[in-house]
Coordinates of C-alpha atoms and ligand atoms in Angstrom, one line a residue:
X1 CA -37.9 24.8 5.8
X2 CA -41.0 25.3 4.4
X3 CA -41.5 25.1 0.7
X4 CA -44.9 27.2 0.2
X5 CA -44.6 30.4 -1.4
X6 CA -43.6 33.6 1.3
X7 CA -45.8 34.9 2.6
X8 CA -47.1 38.8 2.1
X9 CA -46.8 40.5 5.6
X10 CA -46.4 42.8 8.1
X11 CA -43.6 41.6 10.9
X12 CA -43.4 43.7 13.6
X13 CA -40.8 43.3 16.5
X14 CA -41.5 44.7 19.9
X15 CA -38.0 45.2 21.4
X16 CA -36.6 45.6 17.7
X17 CA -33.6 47.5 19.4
X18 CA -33.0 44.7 21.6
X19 CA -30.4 41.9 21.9
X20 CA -32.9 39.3 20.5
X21 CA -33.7 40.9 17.3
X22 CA -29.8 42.3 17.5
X23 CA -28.3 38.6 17.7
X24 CA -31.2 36.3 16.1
X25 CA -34.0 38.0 14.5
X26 CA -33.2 40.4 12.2
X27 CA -29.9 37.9 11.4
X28 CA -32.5 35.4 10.8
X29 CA -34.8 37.6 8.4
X30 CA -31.5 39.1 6.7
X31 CA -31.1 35.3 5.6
X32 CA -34.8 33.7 5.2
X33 CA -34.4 37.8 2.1
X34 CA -31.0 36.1 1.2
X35 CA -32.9 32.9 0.1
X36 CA -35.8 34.2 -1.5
X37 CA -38.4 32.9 1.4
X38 CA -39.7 36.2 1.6
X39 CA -42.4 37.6 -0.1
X40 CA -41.1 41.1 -2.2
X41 CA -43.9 43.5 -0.3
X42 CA -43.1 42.1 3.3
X43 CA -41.7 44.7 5.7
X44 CA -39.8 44.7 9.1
X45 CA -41.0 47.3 11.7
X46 CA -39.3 47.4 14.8
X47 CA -40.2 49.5 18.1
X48 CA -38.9 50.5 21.0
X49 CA -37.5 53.5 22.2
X50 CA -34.1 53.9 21.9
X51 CA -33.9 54.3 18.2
X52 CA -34.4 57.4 16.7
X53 CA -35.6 56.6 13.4
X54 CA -36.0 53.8 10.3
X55 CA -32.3 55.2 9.5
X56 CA -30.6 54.8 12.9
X57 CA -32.4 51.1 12.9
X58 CA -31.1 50.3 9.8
X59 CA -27.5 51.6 10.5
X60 CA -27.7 49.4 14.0
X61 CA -29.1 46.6 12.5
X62 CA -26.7 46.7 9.6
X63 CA -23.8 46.2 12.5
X64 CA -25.7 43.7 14.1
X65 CA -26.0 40.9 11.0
X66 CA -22.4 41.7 10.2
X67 CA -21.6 40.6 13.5
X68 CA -24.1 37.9 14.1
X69 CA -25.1 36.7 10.4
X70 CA -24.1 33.7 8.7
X71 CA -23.0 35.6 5.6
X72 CA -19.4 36.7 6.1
X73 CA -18.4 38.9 4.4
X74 CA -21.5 40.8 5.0
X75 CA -23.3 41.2 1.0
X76 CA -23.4 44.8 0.6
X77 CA -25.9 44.4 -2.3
X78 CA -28.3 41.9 -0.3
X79 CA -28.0 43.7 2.6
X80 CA -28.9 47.3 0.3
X81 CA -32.2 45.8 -0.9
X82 CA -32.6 44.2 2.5
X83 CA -32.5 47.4 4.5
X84 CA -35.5 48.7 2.0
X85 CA -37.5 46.6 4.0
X86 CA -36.7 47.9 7.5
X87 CA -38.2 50.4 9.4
X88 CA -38.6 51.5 12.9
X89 CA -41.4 53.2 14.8
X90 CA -40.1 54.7 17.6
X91 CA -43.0 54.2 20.5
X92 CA -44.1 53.0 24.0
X93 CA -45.9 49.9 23.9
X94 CA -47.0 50.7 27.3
X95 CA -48.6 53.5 26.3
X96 CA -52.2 52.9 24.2
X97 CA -51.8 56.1 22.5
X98 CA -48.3 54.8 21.0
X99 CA -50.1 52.1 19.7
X100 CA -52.4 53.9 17.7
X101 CA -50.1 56.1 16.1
X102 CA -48.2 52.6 15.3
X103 CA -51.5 51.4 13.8
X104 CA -51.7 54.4 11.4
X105 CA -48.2 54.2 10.2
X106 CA -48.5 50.3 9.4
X107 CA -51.8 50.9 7.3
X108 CA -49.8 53.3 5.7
X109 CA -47.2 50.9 5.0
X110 CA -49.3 48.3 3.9
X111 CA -51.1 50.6 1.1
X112 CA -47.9 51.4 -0.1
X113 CA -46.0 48.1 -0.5
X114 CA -49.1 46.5 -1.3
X115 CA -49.7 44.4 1.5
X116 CA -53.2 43.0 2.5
X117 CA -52.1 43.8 6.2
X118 CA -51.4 40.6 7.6
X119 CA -49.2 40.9 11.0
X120 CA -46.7 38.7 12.6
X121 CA -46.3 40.2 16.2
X122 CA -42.7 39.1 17.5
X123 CA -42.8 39.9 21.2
X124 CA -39.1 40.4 21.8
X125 CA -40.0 42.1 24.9
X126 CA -39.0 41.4 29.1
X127 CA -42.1 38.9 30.5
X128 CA -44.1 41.9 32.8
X129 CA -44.1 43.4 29.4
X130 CA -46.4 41.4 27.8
X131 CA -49.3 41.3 29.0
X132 CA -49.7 45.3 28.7
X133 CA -48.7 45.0 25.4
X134 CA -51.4 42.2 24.3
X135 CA -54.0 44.1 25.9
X136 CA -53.3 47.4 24.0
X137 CA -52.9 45.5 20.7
X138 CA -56.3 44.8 20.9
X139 CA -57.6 47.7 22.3
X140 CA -56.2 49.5 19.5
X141 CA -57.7 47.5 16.6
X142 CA -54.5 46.0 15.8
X143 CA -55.8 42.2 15.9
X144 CA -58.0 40.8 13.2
X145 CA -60.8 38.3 14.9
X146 CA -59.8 34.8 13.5
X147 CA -63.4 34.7 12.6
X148 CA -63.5 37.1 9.5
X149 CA -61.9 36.0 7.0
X150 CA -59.1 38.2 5.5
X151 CA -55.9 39.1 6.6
X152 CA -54.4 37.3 9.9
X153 CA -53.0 38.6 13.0
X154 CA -50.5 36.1 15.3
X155 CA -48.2 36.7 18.2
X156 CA -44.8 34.9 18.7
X157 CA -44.3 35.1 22.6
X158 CA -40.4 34.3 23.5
X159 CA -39.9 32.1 26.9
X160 CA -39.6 33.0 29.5
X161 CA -42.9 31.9 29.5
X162 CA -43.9 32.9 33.0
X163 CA -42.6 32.4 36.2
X164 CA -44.3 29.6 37.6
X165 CA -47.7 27.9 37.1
X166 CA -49.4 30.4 38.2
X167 CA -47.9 33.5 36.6
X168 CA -48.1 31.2 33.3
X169 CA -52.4 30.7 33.4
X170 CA -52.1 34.2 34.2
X171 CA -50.2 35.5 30.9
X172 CA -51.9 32.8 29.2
X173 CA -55.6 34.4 30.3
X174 CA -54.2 37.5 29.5
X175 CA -52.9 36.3 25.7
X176 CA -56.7 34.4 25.4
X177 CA -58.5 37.7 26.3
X178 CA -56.8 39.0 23.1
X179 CA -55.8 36.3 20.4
X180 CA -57.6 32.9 20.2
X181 CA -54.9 30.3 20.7
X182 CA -54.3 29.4 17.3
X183 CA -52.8 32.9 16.5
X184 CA -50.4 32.6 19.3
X185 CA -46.8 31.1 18.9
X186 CA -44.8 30.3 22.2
X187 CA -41.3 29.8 20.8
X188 CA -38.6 27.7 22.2
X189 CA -35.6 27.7 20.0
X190 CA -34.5 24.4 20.7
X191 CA -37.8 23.2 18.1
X192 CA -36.2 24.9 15.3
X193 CA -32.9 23.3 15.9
X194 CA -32.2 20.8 12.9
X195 CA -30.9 18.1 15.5
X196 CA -34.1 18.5 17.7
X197 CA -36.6 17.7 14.6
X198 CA -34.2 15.0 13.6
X199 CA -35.0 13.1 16.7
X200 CA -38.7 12.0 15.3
X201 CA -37.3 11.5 11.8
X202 CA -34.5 9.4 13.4
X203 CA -37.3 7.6 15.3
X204 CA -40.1 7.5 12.9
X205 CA -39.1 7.9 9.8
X206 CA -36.3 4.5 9.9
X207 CA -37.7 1.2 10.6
X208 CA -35.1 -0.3 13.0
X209 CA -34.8 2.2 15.9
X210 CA -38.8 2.5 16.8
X211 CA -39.0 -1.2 18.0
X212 CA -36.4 -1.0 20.9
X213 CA -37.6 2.3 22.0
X214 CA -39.3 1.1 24.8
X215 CA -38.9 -0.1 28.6
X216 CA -37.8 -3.4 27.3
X217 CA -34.9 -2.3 25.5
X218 CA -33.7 1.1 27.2
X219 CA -32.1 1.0 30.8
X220 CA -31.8 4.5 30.7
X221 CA -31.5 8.1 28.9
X222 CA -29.7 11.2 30.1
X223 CA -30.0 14.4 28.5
X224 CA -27.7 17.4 29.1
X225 CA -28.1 20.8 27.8
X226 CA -24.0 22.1 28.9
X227 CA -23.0 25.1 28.1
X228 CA -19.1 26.6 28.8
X229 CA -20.8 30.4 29.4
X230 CA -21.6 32.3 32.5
X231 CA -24.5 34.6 33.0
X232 CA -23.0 36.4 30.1
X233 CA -23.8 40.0 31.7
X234 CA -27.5 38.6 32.3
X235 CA -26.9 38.5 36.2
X236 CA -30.1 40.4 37.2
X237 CA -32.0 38.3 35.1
X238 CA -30.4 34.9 36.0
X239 CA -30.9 36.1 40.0
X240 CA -34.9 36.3 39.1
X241 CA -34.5 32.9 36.7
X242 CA -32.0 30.0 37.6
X243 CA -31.2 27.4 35.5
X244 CA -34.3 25.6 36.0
X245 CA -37.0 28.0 34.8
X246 CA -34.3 29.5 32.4
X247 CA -33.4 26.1 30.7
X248 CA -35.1 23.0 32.0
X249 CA -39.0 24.1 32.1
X250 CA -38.4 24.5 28.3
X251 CA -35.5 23.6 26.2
X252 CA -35.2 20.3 28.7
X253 CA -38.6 19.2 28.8
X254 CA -39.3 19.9 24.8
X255 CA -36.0 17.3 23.8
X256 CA -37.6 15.0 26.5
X257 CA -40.9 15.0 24.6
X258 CA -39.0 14.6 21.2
X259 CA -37.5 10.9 22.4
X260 CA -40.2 9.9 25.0
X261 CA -43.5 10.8 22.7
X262 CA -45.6 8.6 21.4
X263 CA -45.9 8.7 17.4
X264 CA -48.3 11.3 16.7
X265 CA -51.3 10.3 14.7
X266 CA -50.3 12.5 11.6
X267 CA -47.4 15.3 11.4
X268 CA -49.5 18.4 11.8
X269 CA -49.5 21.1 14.7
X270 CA -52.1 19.6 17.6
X271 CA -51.0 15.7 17.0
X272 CA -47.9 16.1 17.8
X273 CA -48.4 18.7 20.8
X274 CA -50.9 16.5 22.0
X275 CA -48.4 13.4 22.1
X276 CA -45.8 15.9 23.8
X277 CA -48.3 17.1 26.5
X278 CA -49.3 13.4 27.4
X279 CA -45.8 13.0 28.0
X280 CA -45.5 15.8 30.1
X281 CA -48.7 14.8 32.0
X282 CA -47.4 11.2 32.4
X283 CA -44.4 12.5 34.3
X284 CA -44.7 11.2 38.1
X285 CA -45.4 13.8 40.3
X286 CA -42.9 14.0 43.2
X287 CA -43.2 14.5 47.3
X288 CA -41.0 17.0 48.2
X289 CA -39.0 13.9 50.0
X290 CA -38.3 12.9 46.3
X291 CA -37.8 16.1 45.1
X292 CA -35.2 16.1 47.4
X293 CA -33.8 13.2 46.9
X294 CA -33.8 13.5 42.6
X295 CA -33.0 16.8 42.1
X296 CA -29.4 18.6 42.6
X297 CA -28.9 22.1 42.9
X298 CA -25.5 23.7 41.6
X299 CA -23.9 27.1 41.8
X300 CA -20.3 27.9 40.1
X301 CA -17.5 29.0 41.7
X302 CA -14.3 30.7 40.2
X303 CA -12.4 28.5 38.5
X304 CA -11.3 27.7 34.8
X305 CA -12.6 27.6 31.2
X306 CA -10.1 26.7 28.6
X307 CA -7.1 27.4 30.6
X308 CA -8.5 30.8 31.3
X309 CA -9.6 31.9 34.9
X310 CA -13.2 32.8 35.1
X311 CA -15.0 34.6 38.0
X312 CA -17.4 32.5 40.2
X313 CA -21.5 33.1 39.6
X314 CA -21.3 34.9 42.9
X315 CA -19.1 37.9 41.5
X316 CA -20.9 38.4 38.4
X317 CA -22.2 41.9 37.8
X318 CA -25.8 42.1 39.2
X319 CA -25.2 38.8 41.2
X320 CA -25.7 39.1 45.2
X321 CA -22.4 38.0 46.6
X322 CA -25.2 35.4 48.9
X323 CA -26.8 34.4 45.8
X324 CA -28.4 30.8 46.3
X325 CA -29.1 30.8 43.0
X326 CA -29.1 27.9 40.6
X327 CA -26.8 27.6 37.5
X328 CA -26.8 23.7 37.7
X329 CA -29.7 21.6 37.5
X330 CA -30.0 17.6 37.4
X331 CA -33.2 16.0 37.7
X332 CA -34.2 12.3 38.0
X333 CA -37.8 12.1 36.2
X334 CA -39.7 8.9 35.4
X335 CA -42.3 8.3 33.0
X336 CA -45.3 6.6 34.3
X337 CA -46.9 5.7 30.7
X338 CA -47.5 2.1 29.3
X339 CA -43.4 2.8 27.2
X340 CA -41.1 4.3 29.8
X341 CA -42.1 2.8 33.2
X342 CA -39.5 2.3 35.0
X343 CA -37.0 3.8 32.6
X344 CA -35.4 6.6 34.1
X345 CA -35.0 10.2 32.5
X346 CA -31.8 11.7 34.3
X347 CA -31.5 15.7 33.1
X348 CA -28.9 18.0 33.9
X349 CA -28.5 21.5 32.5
X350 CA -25.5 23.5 33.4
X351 CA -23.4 26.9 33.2
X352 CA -19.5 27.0 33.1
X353 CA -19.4 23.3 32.2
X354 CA -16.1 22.5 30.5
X355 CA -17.8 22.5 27.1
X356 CA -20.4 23.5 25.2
X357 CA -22.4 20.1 24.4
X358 CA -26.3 19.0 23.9
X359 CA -27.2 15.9 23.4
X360 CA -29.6 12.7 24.3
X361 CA -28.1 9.8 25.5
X362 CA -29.9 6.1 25.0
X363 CA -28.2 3.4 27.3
X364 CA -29.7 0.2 25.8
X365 CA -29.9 -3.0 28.3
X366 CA -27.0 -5.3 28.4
X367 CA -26.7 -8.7 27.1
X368 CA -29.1 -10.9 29.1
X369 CA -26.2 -13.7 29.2
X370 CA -22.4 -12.5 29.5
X371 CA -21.8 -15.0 26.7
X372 CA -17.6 -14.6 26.5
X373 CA -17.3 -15.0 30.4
X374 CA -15.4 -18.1 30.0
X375 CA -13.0 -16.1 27.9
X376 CA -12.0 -13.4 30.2
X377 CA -14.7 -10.7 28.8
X378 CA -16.6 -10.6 32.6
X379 CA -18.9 -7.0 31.4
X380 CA -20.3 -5.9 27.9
X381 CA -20.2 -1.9 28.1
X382 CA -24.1 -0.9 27.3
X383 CA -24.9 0.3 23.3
X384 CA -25.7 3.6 24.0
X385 CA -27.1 5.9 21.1
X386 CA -26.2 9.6 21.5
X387 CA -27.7 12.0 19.5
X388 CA -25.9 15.2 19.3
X389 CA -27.8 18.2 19.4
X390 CA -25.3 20.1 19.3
X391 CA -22.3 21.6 18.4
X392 CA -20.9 18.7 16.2
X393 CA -24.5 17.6 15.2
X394 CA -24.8 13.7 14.5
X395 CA -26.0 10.7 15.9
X396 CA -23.5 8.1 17.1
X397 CA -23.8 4.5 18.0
X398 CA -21.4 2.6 20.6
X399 CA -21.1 -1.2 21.0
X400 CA -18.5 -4.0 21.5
X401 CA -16.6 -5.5 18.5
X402 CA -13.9 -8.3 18.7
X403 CA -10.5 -6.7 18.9
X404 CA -8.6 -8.3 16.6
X405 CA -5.7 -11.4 17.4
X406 CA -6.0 -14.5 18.7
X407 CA -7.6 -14.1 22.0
X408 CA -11.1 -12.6 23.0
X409 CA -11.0 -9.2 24.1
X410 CA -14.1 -7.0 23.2
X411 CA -13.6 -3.3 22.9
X412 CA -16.2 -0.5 22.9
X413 CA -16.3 0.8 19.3
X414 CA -18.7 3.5 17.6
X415 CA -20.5 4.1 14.3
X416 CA -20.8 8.3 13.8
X417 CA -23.2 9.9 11.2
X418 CA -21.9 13.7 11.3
X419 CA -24.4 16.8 9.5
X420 CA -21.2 18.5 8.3
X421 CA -20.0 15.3 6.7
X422 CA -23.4 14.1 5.1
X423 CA -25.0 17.7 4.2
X424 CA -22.6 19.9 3.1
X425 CA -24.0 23.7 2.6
X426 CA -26.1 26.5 4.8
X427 CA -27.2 25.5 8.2
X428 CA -30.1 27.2 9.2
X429 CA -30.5 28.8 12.3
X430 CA -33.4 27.7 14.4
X431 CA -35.2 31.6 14.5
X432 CA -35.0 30.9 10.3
X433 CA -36.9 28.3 10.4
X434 CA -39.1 29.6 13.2
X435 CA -40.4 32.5 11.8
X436 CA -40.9 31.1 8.6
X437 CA -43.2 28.6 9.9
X438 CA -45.0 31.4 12.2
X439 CA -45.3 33.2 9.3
X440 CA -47.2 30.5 7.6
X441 CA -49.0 29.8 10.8
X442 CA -47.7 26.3 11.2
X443 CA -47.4 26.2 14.9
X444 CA -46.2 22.2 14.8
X445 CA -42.7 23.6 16.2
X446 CA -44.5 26.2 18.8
X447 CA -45.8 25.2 22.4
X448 CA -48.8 25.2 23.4
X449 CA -51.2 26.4 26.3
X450 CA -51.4 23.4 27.7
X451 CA -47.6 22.0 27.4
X452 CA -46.4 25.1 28.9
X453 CA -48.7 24.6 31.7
X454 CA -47.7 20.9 32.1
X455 CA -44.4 21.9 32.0
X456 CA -44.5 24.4 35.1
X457 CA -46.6 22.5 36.9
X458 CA -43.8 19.5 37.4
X459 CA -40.9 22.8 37.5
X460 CA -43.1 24.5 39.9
X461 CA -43.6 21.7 42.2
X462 CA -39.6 21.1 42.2
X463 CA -39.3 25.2 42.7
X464 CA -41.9 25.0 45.7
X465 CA -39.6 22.2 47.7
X466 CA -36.1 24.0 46.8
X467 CA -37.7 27.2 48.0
X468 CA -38.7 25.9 51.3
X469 CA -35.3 24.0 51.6
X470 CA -32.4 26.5 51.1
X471 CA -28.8 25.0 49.9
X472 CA -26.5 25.8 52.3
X473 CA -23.5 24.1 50.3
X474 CA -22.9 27.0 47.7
X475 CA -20.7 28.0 45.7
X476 CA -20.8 23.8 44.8
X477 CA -19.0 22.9 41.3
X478 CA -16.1 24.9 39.7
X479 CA -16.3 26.5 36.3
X480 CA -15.2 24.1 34.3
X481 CA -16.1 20.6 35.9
X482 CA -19.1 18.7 35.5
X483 CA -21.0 19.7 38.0
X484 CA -21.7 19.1 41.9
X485 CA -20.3 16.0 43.6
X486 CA -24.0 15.6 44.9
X487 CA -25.2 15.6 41.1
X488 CA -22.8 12.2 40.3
X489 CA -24.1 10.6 43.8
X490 CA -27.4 10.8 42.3
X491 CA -26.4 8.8 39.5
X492 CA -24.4 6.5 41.4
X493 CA -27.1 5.8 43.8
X494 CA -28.3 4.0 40.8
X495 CA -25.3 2.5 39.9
X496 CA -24.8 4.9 37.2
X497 CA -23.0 7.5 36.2
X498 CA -23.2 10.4 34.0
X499 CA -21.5 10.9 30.6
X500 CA -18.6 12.9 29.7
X501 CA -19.3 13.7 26.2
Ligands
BG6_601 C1 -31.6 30.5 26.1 C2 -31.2 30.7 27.5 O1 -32.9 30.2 26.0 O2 -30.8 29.5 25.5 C3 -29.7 31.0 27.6 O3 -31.9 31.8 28.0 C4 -28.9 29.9 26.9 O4 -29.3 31.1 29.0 C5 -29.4 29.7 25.5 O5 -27.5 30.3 26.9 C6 -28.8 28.5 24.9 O6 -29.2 28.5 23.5 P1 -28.2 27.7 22.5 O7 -29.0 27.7 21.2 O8 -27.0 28.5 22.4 O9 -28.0 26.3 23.0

């Protein structure tokens, strides 16, 4: 968390009525108040236009932080001075004329809390909504140049970032013809995450782990993003999305950049996005024959979570009962760069798994000698490093120890550093940490133009082949298993298998 003084502003969230600002943002803000990060003038506006009025947004937003917040009870006295800070303009941002009434009632605002009319724009907003949007902020005067000094404008756009390649240059054009890129922040929560920024500390900031990161050391690393929810009432959405644009093109591909990047020259925003995009670019592009061959498909069926029965994707509201749509995803990538050749990247990102579990895996090389043949011990199990993203965030190390007596067995042990046991107190949510830094326009933790566009270029190309190659073996994995049988062959192939955290 950033330890500059807050910042003076304006925040204004597009979609404030929304289930983003419902669940994360306005959670998030009630707690960056909570801990003084910010400043006493700043102000909340939200629009949209299903809320009547500041009071009706407050009342709703009051309801959603006792709900979502990290501060149970809700602090009536917090929350009090809080809501002072809140208000709603009720508006189209479709419409240009809704924007200039907007603009009015900020300046007015501003003057009165004393603010120099600095603006953090949080699109919380459905993608075709964007682009209108950045086009009639600038049309009506509500972005300062970056060139004059005084206050700032930015934009933080929320994934999905596009639809494919294409679509993302598009929206990107479109952002360009507005805000230089240096006011705009493309946010993927998984970068705030605690774990996720641990990953280069782990690496960068120790002395022993960087030396045997490397194709000499690693055999392999899997990464898993599993989740026990469905399409949690987001059917019609999912239908347009899958797994793979919803999940993989960003959360996915950012924690493969944290462990495969080279170490950036200094810790500031455009060396380390430019060590992430090189890693992106030095993916190996695939035919669609490979394609084929690395990637799995997967689609839920009824089943179980927990004991309880759950419905499969297919009968979801808003879900064709034909769907071929994706909910599991593996993906075989390699990394064609001077560390990771010939180290292969297995991914896998999944709905109705049978738990909720993020993490990196690191399967180190064996032994080259089976040393203990002669005493029975034929295999030494692989070290493997996991880092759990989360839920139970920590970092765990496996490898063989004696057992002890008077023969030689050797048994697969594990050293586990845990968050809850060493840091005790607050974790901060991801958006926290987020929108502080947007808000002092440190963009380290934000994508950029040309990541997202690496990104979708490798997603697109893996979208193009599945397109043209419909699955015809749907419904394939029940809630609660790990997956499609055709996901383990593709780990077995390679005489591997996944993990079963
Ligand atoms: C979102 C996806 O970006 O991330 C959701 O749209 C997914 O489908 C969510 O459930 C997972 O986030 P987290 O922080 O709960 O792992």
């Amino acid at each position: 968390m950033s330890s500059s003084s807050p910042v003076a502003a304006t925040i204004v969230i597009f979609g404030g009525a929304g289930d983003l600002a419902r669940r994360k943002l306005v959670p998030a803000l009630f707690d960056l108040h909570r801990f003084g990060h910010l400043a006493r003038e700043t102000v909340i506006v939200g629009n949209g236009r299903s809320v009547e009025d500041d009071a009706a947004w407050r009342a709703s937003m009051k309801a959603a932080v006792a709900e979502f917040g990290h501060d149970t009870p809700l602090d009536e006295a917090a929350w009090e001075a809080f809501s002072t800070r809140l208000f709603f303009h009720r508006g189209d941002l479709k419409a240009a004329h809704d924007l200039v009434e907007m603009k009015a009632r900020l300046e007015a605002l501003e003057k009165e809390r004393g603010l120099p009319g600095s603006r953090l724009y949080y699109l919380a907003i459905p993608p075709s909504a964007i682009a209108p949007l950045v086009v009639n902020l600038g049309a009506a005067g509500l972005v300062h140049p970056v060139e004059t000094p005084g206050p700032w404008s930015r934009i933080v756009v929320e994934k999905p970032f596009g639809h494919d390649l294409a679509s993302a240059r598009a929206l990107n054009d479109e952002i360009h013809g507005v805000f230089r890129e240096r006011q705009v922040f493309r946010i993927d929560h998984y970068l705030g995450k605690e774990t996720t920024q641990n990953v280069l500390v782990f690496r960068l900031g120790n002395g022993i782990f960087e030396p045997l990161w490397n194709r000499r050391y690693v055999d392999h690393v899997q990464i898993t993003v599993a989740e026990s929810i469905g399409v949690e009432g987001r059917g019609r959405f999912f239908e347009e999305t899958g797994i793979l644009r919803d999940i993989v093109q960003n959360h996915v591909l950012q924690l493969l950049c944290q462990v495969a990047m080279e170490p950036p020259v200094a810790f500031e925003p455009n060396a380390v996005r430019d060590e992430k995009v090189k890693v992106l670019r030095s993916i190996r592009p695939q035919t669609p024959e490979e394609v084929l061959r690395d990637t799995v498909r997967g689609q839920y069926g009824a089943g179980s979570i927990d004991g309880q029965p759950v419905p499969g994707y297919r009968q979801e509201p808003n879900v064709s009962p034909a769907s071929l749509r994706e909910t599991y995803a593996a993906w075989k990538v390699q990394i064609d760069n001077w560390r990771w050749a010939g180290v292969p990247f297995y991914l896998r990102a999944g709905k109705r798994m049978p738990k909720r579990v993020t993490e990196i895996a690191i399967t180190f090389k064996t032994p080259p000698i089976a040393l203990f043949r002669k005493t029975g011990v034929l295999t030494q199990e692989p070290n493997v490093l996991i880092l759990r993203i989360q839920p139970d965030e920590g970092i765990a190390l496996r490898f063989g120890a004696k057992q002890p007596g008077p023969t030689m067995k050797v048994d697969t042990v594990k050293m586990d550093f845990r968050y809850a046991d060493a840091f005790a107190g607050k974790t901060h949510d991801a958006y926290e940490r987020l929108l502080l830094d947007a808000l002092h326009g440190d963009s380290t933790l934000f994508a950029r133009r040309d990541e997202v566009e690496a990104a979708w270029e490798h997603v697109t190309n893996v979208l193009d082949v599945w397109r043209g190659n419909p699955p015809s073996d749907l419904p394939n994995y029940e809630c609660g298993t790990w997956g499609p049988e055709a996901a383990m062959e593709l780990m077995a192939r390679d005489g591997r298998r996944w993990r079963r955290p």
